[in-house]
mmCIF file of C-alpha atoms in Angstrom:
data_model
loop_
_atom_site.group_PDB
_atom_site.id
_atom_site.type_symbol
_atom_site.label_atom_id
_atom_site.label_comp_id
_atom_site.label_asym_id
_atom_site.label_seq_id
_atom_site.Cartn_x
_atom_site.Cartn_y
_atom_site.Cartn_z
ATOM 1 C CA MET A 28 14.080 -55.777 -27.104
ATOM 2 C CA GLN A 29 10.775 -54.995 -25.074
ATOM 3 C CA ILE A 30 10.994 -58.455 -23.349
ATOM 4 C CA LYS A 31 15.009 -57.718 -22.376
ATOM 5 C CA LYS A 32 13.570 -53.936 -21.080
ATOM 6 C CA ASN A 33 10.643 -55.736 -19.201
ATOM 7 C CA PHE A 34 12.965 -58.267 -17.415
ATOM 8 C CA PHE A 35 15.273 -55.253 -16.208
ATOM 9 C CA ILE A 36 12.275 -53.424 -14.690
ATOM 10 C CA PHE A 37 11.019 -56.548 -13.170
ATOM 11 C CA ILE A 38 14.905 -57.226 -11.499
ATOM 12 C CA PHE A 39 15.027 -53.319 -10.541
ATOM 13 C CA ILE A 40 11.267 -53.808 -8.932
ATOM 14 C CA ILE A 41 13.103 -57.035 -6.856
ATOM 15 C CA ILE A 42 16.058 -55.448 -5.863
ATOM 16 C CA VAL A 43 14.649 -52.299 -4.197
ATOM 17 C CA PHE A 44 11.624 -54.408 -2.512
ATOM 18 C CA LEU A 45 14.376 -56.562 -0.930
ATOM 19 C CA ALA A 46 16.569 -53.460 -0.155
ATOM 20 C CA THR A 47 13.462 -51.836 1.439
ATOM 21 C CA GLY A 48 12.723 -55.229 3.610
ATOM 22 C CA PHE A 49 16.395 -55.073 4.577
ATOM 23 C CA PHE A 50 16.264 -51.243 5.664
ATOM 24 C CA LEU A 51 13.241 -52.041 7.650
ATOM 25 C CA ILE A 52 14.029 -55.185 9.474
ATOM 26 C CA ASN A 53 17.572 -53.668 10.219
ATOM 27 C CA HIS A 54 16.567 -50.125 11.706
ATOM 28 C CA SER A 55 13.299 -50.968 13.408
ATOM 29 C CA PRO A 56 13.014 -50.428 17.457
ATOM 30 C CA LYS A 57 14.352 -53.498 18.627
ATOM 31 C CA ASN A 58 11.825 -54.812 21.450
ATOM 32 C CA PHE A 59 13.115 -56.089 24.439
ATOM 33 C CA GLU A 60 12.849 -55.856 28.168
ATOM 34 C CA PRO A 61 14.140 -53.186 30.415
ATOM 35 C CA GLU A 62 16.463 -55.379 32.379
ATOM 36 C CA ASP A 63 18.215 -55.804 28.994
ATOM 37 C CA ILE A 64 19.153 -52.243 28.355
ATOM 38 C CA LYS A 65 23.087 -52.097 29.296
ATOM 39 C CA TYR A 66 23.772 -48.950 27.194
ATOM 40 C CA VAL A 67 22.094 -45.799 26.527
ATOM 41 C CA GLU A 68 22.471 -43.662 23.496
ATOM 42 C CA ILE A 69 22.137 -39.749 23.942
ATOM 43 C CA ALA A 70 23.910 -36.999 22.361
ATOM 44 C CA ARG A 71 25.741 -38.800 20.005
ATOM 45 C CA LYS A 72 27.376 -40.619 23.247
ATOM 46 C CA THR A 73 26.932 -44.086 24.065
ATOM 47 C CA LEU A 74 26.534 -44.408 27.966
ATOM 48 C CA LYS A 75 27.141 -47.579 29.630
ATOM 49 C CA VAL A 76 24.042 -47.678 32.515
ATOM 50 C CA GLY A 77 22.656 -49.266 35.760
ATOM 51 C CA ILE A 78 19.044 -49.886 35.343
ATOM 52 C CA ALA A 79 17.003 -49.291 38.858
ATOM 53 C CA LEU A 80 13.793 -51.129 37.988
ATOM 54 C CA THR A 81 12.036 -51.688 41.554
ATOM 55 C CA LYS A 82 11.018 -49.225 44.159
ATOM 56 C CA GLU A 83 14.150 -50.120 46.342
ATOM 57 C CA GLU A 84 16.503 -49.607 43.430
ATOM 58 C CA GLN A 85 15.027 -46.462 41.997
ATOM 59 C CA LYS A 86 14.744 -45.183 45.874
ATOM 60 C CA GLU A 87 18.760 -45.517 46.382
ATOM 61 C CA GLY A 88 19.552 -44.618 42.586
ATOM 62 C CA LEU A 89 23.447 -43.202 42.952
ATOM 63 C CA SER A 90 22.800 -42.623 46.815
ATOM 64 C CA GLY A 91 26.236 -43.468 48.627
ATOM 65 C CA LYS A 92 28.048 -44.237 45.368
ATOM 66 C CA ASP A 93 31.515 -42.202 45.433
ATOM 67 C CA ILE A 94 31.908 -41.701 41.677
ATOM 68 C CA LEU A 95 30.607 -41.827 38.103
ATOM 69 C CA ARG A 96 32.622 -41.613 35.195
ATOM 70 C CA ASP A 97 31.680 -39.618 32.068
ATOM 71 C CA ASP A 98 30.648 -42.792 30.099
ATOM 72 C CA GLU A 99 28.108 -43.984 32.764
ATOM 73 C CA GLY A 100 24.784 -43.496 33.935
ATOM 74 C CA MET A 101 21.707 -45.005 36.010
ATOM 75 C CA LEU A 102 18.302 -45.369 34.029
ATOM 76 C CA PHE A 103 15.311 -45.244 36.011
ATOM 77 C CA VAL A 104 12.570 -47.160 34.542
ATOM 78 C CA PHE A 105 9.155 -46.695 35.388
ATOM 79 C CA SER A 106 5.851 -48.760 34.397
ATOM 80 C CA ASN A 107 3.324 -45.368 33.940
ATOM 81 C CA PRO A 108 4.503 -42.293 32.709
ATOM 82 C CA GLU A 109 4.358 -39.489 35.710
ATOM 83 C CA LYS A 110 6.110 -36.390 36.935
ATOM 84 C CA TYR A 111 8.743 -38.281 38.936
ATOM 85 C CA ALA A 112 10.096 -36.004 41.154
ATOM 86 C CA PHE A 113 14.297 -36.627 42.357
ATOM 87 C CA TRP A 114 15.921 -35.268 44.979
ATOM 88 C CA MET A 115 19.791 -35.400 46.178
ATOM 89 C CA LYS A 116 19.553 -37.402 49.198
ATOM 90 C CA ASN A 117 22.871 -39.418 50.308
ATOM 91 C CA MET A 118 24.635 -38.300 47.003
ATOM 92 C CA ASN A 119 28.255 -37.481 47.310
ATOM 93 C CA PHE A 120 28.493 -35.690 43.409
ATOM 94 C CA PRO A 121 27.030 -33.253 41.531
ATOM 95 C CA ILE A 122 24.533 -34.979 38.613
ATOM 96 C CA ASP A 123 22.591 -34.199 35.541
ATOM 97 C CA ILE A 124 18.674 -35.354 35.582
ATOM 98 C CA ILE A 125 17.558 -35.925 32.090
ATOM 99 C CA TRP A 126 13.975 -37.073 31.998
ATOM 100 C CA ILE A 127 12.864 -38.859 28.713
ATOM 101 C CA GLY A 128 9.240 -39.529 27.829
ATOM 102 C CA GLU A 129 7.462 -42.824 26.424
ATOM 103 C CA ASP A 130 8.491 -41.898 22.880
ATOM 104 C CA LEU A 131 11.871 -41.935 23.815
ATOM 105 C CA ARG A 132 12.694 -38.071 23.448
ATOM 106 C CA VAL A 133 14.222 -35.592 26.393
ATOM 107 C CA ILE A 134 11.359 -33.791 28.020
ATOM 108 C CA TYR A 135 13.132 -31.943 30.625
ATOM 109 C CA VAL A 136 16.794 -31.420 32.222
ATOM 110 C CA LYS A 137 17.874 -30.482 35.513
ATOM 111 C CA LYS A 138 21.365 -29.643 34.871
ATOM 112 C CA ASP A 139 24.477 -29.646 38.058
ATOM 113 C CA ALA A 140 21.624 -31.176 40.901
ATOM 114 C CA ARG A 141 23.874 -30.559 43.935
ATOM 115 C CA PRO A 142 24.086 -33.018 46.911
ATOM 116 C CA GLU A 143 23.253 -29.830 49.147
ATOM 117 C CA SER A 144 20.407 -28.794 47.640
ATOM 118 C CA TYR A 145 18.495 -32.131 49.661
ATOM 119 C CA PRO A 146 15.801 -31.408 50.395
ATOM 120 C CA GLU A 147 14.857 -29.597 47.486
ATOM 121 C CA VAL A 148 13.085 -31.796 44.718
ATOM 122 C CA PHE A 149 13.196 -31.815 41.381
ATOM 123 C CA VAL A 150 10.076 -32.182 38.930
ATOM 124 C CA PRO A 151 9.664 -32.356 35.014
ATOM 125 C CA THR A 152 7.031 -30.383 33.420
ATOM 126 C CA GLU A 153 5.899 -33.521 31.232
ATOM 127 C CA ASN A 154 5.061 -36.821 32.374
ATOM 128 C CA ALA A 155 8.178 -39.164 31.904
ATOM 129 C CA THR A 156 8.515 -42.961 31.798
ATOM 130 C CA TYR A 157 12.113 -42.865 32.158
ATOM 131 C CA VAL A 158 14.863 -40.982 33.879
ATOM 132 C CA LEU A 159 18.735 -40.972 33.141
ATOM 133 C CA GLU A 160 21.049 -39.641 35.906
ATOM 134 C CA VAL A 161 24.661 -38.821 34.491
ATOM 135 C CA ILE A 162 27.643 -36.987 35.590
ATOM 136 C CA SER A 163 27.226 -33.329 36.171
ATOM 137 C CA GLY A 164 28.170 -31.019 32.974
ATOM 138 C CA PHE A 165 27.236 -33.983 30.886
ATOM 139 C CA VAL A 166 24.386 -31.998 29.033
ATOM 140 C CA GLU A 167 26.116 -29.396 28.627
ATOM 141 C CA LYS A 168 29.704 -30.446 27.794
ATOM 142 C CA ASN A 169 27.140 -32.822 24.701
ATOM 143 C CA ASN A 170 24.776 -29.990 24.219
ATOM 144 C CA LEU A 171 21.951 -32.076 24.749
ATOM 145 C CA GLU A 172 18.369 -30.339 24.143
ATOM 146 C CA VAL A 173 14.702 -31.276 25.246
ATOM 147 C CA GLY A 174 13.236 -33.135 22.426
ATOM 148 C CA GLU A 175 16.440 -35.035 21.637
ATOM 149 C CA LYS A 176 15.805 -38.718 20.706
ATOM 150 C CA VAL A 177 17.481 -41.489 22.753
ATOM 151 C CA LYS A 178 17.994 -45.140 21.927
ATOM 152 C CA PHE A 179 18.222 -48.241 24.419
ATOM 153 C CA LEU A 180 20.647 -50.682 23.383
ATOM 154 C CA PRO A 181 21.338 -54.362 25.136
#
């Protein structure tokens, strides 16, 4: 009887060990390059994003574009965390600007930045590594708050 009990305990420990390993493998952050990012999960929504990696892409951003859909955005990826300033030069529609820290948490939000606000500059209160531009009203509609987690997806 004791052998049978020990056998079941051993099997149980093996199952727990395998389940833990499976969980850790499937729920660990995935490492991929910034240019591989195609989607951003934020405020329980998944957005298809364009990526601005180079200084030229970052300078242009959404300027000159006519429209941005509710499920789209532009993700600016910077190499170092800083207080990156944004303005609305050559913009044709209002946007929400979301600054994201190195830990992939929202650190600052500017709601409803309007084209006519140019040359006003919007600056976060903390250093950011990423900035996400989305259509105006996204933050309010989805109850996005500072501190929320953001996920990048390939």
